[in-house]
Coordinates of N, CA and C in Angstrom, one line a residue:
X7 N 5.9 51.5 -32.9 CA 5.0 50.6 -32.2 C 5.8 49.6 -31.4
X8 N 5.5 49.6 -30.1 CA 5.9 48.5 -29.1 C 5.8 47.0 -29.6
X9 N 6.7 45.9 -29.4 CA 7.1 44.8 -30.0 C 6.8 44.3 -28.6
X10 N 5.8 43.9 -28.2 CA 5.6 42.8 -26.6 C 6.0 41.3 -27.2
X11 N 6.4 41.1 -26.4 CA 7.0 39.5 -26.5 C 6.8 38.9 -24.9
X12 N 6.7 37.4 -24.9 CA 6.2 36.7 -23.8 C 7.2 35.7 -23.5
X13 N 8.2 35.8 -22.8 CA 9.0 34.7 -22.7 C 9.7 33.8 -21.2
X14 N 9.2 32.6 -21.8 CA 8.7 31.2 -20.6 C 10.3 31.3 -20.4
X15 N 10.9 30.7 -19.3 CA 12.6 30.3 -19.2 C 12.2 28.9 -18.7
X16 N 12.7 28.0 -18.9 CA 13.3 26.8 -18.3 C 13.5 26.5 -16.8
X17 N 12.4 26.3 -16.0 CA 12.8 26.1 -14.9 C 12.1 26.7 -13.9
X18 N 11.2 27.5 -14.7 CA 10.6 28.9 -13.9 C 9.0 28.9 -14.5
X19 N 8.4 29.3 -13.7 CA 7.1 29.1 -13.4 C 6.4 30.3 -14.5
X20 N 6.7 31.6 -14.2 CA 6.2 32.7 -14.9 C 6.5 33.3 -16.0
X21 N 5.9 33.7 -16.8 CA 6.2 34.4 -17.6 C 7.0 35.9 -17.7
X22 N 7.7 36.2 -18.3 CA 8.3 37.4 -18.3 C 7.8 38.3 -20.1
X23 N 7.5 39.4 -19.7 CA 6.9 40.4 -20.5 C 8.2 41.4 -21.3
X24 N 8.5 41.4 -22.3 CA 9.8 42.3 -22.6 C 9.3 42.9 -24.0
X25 N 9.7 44.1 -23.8 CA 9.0 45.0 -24.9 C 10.7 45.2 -26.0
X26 N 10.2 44.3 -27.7 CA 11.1 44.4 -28.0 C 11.4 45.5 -29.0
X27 N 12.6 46.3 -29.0 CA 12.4 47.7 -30.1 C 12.8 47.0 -31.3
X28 N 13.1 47.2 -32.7 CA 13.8 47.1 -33.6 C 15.2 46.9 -33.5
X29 N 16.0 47.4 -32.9 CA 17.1 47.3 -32.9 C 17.8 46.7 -31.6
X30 N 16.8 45.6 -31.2 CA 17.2 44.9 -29.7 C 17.9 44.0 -30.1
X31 N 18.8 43.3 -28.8 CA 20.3 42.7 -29.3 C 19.3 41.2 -28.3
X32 N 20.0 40.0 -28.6 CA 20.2 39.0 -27.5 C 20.1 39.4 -26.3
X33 N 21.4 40.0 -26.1 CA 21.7 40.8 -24.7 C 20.8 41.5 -24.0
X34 N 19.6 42.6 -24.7 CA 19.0 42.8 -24.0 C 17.7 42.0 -23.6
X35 N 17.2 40.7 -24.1 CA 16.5 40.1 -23.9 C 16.8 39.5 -22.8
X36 N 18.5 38.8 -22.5 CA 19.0 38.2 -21.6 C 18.4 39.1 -20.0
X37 N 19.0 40.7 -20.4 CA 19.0 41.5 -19.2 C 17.9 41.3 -18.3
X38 N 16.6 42.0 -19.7 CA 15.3 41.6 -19.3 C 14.7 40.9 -18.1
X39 N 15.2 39.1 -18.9 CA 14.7 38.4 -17.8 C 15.8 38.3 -16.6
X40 N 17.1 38.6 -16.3 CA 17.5 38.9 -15.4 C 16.6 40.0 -14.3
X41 N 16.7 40.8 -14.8 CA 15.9 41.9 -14.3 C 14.5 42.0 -13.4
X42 N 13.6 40.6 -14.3 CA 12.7 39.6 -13.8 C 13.0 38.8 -12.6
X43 N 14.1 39.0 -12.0 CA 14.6 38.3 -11.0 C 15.0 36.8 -11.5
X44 N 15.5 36.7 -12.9 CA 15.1 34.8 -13.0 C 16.4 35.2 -13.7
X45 N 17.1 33.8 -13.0 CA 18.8 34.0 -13.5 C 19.1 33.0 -14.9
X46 N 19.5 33.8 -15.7 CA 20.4 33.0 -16.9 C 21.1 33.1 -17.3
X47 N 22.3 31.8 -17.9 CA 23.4 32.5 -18.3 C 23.2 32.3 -20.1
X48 N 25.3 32.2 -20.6 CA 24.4 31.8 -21.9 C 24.5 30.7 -22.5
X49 N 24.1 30.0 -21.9 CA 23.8 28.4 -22.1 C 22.3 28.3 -23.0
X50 N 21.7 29.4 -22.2 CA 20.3 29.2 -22.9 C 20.2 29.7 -24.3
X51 N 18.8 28.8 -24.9 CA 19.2 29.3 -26.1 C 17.7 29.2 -26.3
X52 N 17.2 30.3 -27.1 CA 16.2 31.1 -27.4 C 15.1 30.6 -28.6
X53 N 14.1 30.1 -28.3 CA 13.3 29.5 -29.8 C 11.9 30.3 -29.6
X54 N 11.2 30.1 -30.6 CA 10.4 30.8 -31.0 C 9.0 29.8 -30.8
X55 N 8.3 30.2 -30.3 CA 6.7 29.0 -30.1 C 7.2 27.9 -29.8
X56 N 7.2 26.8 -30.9 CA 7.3 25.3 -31.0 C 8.0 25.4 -32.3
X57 N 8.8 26.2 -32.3 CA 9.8 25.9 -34.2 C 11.1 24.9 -33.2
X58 N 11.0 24.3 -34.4 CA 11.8 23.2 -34.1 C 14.0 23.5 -33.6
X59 N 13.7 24.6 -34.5 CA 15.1 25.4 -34.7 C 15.1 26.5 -33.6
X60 N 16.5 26.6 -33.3 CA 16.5 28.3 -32.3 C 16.8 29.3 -33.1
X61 N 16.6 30.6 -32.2 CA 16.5 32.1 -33.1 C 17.7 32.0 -33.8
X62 N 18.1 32.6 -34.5 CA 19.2 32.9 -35.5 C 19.2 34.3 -35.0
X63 N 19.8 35.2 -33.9 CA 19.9 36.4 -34.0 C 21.3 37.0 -34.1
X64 N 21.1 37.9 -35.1 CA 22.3 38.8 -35.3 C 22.2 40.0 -34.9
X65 N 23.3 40.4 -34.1 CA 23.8 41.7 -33.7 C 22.5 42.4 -33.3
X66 N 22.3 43.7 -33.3 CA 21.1 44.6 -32.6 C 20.4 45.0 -33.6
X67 N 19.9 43.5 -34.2 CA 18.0 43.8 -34.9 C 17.6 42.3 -34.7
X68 N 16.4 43.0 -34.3 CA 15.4 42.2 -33.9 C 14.8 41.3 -35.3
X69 N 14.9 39.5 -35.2 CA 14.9 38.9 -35.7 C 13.3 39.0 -36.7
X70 N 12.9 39.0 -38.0 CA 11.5 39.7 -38.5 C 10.6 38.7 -38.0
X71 N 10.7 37.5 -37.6 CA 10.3 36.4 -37.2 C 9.4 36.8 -35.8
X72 N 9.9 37.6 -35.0 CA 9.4 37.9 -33.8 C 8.6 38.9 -33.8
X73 N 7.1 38.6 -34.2 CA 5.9 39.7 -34.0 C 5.4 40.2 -32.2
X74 N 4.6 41.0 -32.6 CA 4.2 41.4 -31.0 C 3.2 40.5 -30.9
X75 N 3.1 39.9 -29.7 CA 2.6 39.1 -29.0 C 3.1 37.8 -28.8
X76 N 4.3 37.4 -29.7 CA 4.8 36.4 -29.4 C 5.5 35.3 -28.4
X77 N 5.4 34.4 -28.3 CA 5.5 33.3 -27.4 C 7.3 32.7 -27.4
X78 N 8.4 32.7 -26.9 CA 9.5 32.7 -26.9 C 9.4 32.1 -25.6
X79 N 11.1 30.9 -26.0 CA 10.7 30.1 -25.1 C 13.2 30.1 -25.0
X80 N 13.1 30.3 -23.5 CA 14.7 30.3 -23.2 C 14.8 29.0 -22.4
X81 N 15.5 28.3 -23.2 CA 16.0 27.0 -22.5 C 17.4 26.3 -22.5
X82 N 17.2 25.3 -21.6 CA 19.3 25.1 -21.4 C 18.8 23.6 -22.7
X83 N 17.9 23.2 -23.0 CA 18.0 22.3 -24.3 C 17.7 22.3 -25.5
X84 N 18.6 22.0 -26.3 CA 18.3 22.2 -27.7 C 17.2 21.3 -28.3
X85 N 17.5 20.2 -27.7 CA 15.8 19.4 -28.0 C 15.9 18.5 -26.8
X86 N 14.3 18.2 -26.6 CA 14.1 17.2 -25.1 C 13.7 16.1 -25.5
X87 N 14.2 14.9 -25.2 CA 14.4 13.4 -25.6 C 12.7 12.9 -24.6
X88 N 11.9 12.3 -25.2 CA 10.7 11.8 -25.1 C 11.0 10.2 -25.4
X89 N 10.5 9.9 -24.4 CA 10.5 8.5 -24.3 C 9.0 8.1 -23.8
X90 N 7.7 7.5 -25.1 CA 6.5 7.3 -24.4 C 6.6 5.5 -24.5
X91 N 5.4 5.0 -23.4 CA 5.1 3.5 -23.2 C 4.1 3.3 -23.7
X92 N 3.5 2.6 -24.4 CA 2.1 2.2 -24.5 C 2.0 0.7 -24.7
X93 N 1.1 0.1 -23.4 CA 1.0 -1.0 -23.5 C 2.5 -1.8 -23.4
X94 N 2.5 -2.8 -24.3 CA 4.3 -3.2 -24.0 C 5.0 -2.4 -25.3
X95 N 4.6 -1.5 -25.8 CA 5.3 -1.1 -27.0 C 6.4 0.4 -26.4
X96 N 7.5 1.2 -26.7 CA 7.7 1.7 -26.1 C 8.5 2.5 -27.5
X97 N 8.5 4.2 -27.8 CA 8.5 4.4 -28.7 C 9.4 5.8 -28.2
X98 N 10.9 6.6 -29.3 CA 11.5 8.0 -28.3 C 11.1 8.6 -29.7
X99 N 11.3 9.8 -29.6 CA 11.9 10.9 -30.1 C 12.0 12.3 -29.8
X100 N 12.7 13.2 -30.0 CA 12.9 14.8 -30.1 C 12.2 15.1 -30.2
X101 N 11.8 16.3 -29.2 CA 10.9 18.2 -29.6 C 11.6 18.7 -29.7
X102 N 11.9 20.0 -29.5 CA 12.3 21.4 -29.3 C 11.9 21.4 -28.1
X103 N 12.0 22.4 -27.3 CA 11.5 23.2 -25.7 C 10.1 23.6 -25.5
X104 N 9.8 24.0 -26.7 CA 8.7 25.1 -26.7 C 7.7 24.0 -27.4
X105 N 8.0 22.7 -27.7 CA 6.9 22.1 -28.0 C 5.5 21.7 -27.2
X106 N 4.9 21.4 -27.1 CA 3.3 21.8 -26.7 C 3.0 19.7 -25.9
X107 N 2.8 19.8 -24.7 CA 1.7 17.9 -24.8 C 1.8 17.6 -26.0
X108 N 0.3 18.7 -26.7 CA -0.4 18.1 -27.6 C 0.2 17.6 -28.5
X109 N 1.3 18.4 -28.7 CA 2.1 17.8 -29.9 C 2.8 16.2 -29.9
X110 N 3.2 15.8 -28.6 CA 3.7 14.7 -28.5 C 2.9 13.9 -28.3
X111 N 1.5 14.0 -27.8 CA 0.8 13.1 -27.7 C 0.0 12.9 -29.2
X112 N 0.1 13.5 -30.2 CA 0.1 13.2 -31.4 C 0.9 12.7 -32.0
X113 N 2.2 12.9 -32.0 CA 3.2 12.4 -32.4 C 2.9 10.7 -32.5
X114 N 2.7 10.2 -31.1 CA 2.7 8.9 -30.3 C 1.2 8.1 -30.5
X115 N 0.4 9.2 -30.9 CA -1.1 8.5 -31.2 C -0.4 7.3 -32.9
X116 N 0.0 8.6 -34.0 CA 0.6 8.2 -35.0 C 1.2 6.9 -34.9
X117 N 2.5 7.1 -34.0 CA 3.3 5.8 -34.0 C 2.9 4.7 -33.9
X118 N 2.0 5.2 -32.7 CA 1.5 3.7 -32.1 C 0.1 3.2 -32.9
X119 N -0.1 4.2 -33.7 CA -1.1 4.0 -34.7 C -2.3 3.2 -33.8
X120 N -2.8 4.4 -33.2 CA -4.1 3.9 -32.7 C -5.2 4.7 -33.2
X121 N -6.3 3.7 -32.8 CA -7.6 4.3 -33.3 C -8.4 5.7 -33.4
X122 N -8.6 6.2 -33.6 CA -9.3 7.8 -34.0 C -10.3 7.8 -32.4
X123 N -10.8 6.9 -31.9 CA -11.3 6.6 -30.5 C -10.6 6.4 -29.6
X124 N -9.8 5.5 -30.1 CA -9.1 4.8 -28.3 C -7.8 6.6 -28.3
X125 N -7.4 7.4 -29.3 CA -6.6 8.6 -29.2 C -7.4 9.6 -28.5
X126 N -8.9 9.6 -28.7 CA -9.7 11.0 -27.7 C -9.6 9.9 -26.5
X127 N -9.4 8.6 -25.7 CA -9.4 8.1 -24.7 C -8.6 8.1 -24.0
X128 N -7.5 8.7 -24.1 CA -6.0 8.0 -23.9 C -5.3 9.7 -23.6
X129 N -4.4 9.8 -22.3 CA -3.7 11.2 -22.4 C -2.2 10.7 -21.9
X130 N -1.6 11.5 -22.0 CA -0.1 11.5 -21.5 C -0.1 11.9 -20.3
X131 N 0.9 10.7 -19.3 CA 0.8 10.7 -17.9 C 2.3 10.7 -17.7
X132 N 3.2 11.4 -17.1 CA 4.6 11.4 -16.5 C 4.7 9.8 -16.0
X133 N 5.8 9.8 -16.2 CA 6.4 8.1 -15.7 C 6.5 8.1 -14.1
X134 N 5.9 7.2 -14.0 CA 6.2 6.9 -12.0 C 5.6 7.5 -11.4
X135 N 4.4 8.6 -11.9 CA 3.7 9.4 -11.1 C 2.3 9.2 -11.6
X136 N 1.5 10.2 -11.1 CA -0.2 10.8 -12.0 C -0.2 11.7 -12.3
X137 N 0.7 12.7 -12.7 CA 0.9 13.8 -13.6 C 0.1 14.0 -14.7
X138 N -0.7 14.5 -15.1 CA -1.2 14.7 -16.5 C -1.2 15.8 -16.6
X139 N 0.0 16.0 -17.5 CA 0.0 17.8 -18.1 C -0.8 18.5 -18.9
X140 N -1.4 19.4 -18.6 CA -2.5 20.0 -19.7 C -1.4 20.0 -21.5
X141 N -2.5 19.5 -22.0 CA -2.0 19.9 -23.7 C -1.6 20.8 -24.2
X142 N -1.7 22.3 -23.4 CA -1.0 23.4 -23.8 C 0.4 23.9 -23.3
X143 N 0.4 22.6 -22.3 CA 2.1 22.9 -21.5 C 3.0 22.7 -22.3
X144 N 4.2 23.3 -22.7 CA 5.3 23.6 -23.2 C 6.9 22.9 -22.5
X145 N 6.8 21.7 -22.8 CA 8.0 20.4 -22.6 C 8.7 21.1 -21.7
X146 N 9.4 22.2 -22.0 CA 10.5 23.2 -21.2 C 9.9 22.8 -19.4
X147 N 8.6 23.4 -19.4 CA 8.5 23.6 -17.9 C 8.5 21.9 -17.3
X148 N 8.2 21.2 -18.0 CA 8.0 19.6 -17.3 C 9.6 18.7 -17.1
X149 N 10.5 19.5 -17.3 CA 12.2 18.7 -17.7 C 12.3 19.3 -15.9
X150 N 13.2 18.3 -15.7 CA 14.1 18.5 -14.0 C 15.0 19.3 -14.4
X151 N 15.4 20.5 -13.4 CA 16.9 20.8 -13.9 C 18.5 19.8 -14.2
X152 N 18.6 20.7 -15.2 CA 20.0 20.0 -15.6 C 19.6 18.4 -16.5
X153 N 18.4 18.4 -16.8 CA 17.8 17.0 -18.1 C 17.7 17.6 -19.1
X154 N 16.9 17.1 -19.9 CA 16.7 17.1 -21.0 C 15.8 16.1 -22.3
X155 N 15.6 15.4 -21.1 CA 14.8 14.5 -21.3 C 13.7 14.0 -20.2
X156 N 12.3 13.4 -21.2 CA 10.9 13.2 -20.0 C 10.1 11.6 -20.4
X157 N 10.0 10.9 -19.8 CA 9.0 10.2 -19.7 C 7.4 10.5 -19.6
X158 N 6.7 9.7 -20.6 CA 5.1 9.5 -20.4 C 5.0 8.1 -21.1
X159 N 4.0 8.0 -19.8 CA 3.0 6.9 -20.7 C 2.0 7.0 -21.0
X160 N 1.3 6.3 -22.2 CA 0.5 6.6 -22.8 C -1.1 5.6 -22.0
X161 N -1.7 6.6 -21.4 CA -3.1 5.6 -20.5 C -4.1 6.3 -20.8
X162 N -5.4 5.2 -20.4 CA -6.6 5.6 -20.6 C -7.0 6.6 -19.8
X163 N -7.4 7.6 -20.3 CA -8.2 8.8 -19.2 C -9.4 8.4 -18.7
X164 N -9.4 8.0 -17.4 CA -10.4 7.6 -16.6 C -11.7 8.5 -16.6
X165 N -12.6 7.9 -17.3 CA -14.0 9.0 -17.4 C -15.0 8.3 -16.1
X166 N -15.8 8.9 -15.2 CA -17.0 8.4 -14.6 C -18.6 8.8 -15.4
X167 N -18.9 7.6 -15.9 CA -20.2 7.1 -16.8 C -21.6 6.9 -15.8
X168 N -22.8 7.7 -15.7 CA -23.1 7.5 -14.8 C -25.0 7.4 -15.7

């Protein structure tokens, strides 16, 4: 049975599709997305959804961790430095690549220990801009090349009440 796997790279917009066998190495995952037209060297390093840790792969078997349909995420950071603002309070810490908005903007509801209301009111906005990244984006695609770290601030989501 075919092992499909889904894997985002850092920097790159699309998805690449790679069908993984049992006895697939690193190497051929790398080829893969080469092959995809999307260049990497091996700086990148390979995590699984939003686990906080990268793959552990040895030699040519495929890690048991990696089911079909899986979400794999190649990036040049081992974790991405989050720095959010709320109000005058201003609060960092670490993801992984493959961590999710949602996740940080939970993270930051907690810290900043806000209300169960003012948290459905409030979204994560990129610093210096109007960016508001959907909650299913994956930190990897929002970093500039060559960072590894992102700003947001935490603001009210403008609703119109009519």
């Amino acid at each position: 049975m075919p092992h499909i796997v889904f894997i985002a790279v850092q920097g790159h917009d699309r998805l690449v599709e790679v069908d993984l066998s049992e006895n697939a190495s690193i190497e051929i995952v790398h080829a893969t997305v080469k092959a995809a037209g999307i260049e990497i060297d091996e700086e990148f390093i390979l995590f699984h959804d939003e686990d906080d840790e990268p793959i552990e792969w040895h030699g040519h078997k495929r890690p048991h961790s990696i089911k079909h349909g899986a979400k794999l995420h190649l990036a040049r950071c081992r974790k991405i430095d989050i720095t959010i603002h709320y109000l005058e309070q201003t609060k960092r810490h670490s993801f992984a690549p493959g961590a999710r908005v949602r996740r940080v903007k939970a993270w930051a509801v907690d810290r900043f220990k806000l209300a169960e209301r003012d948290a459905a009111e409030h979204v994560l906005q990129v610093c210096g801009g109007t960016d508001r990244p959907p909650t299913d984006t994956p930190l990897h695609k929002l970093v500039k090349r060559g960072h590894c770290e992102l700003c947001f601030d935490l603001v009210p989501d403008i609703r119109v009440e009519g």
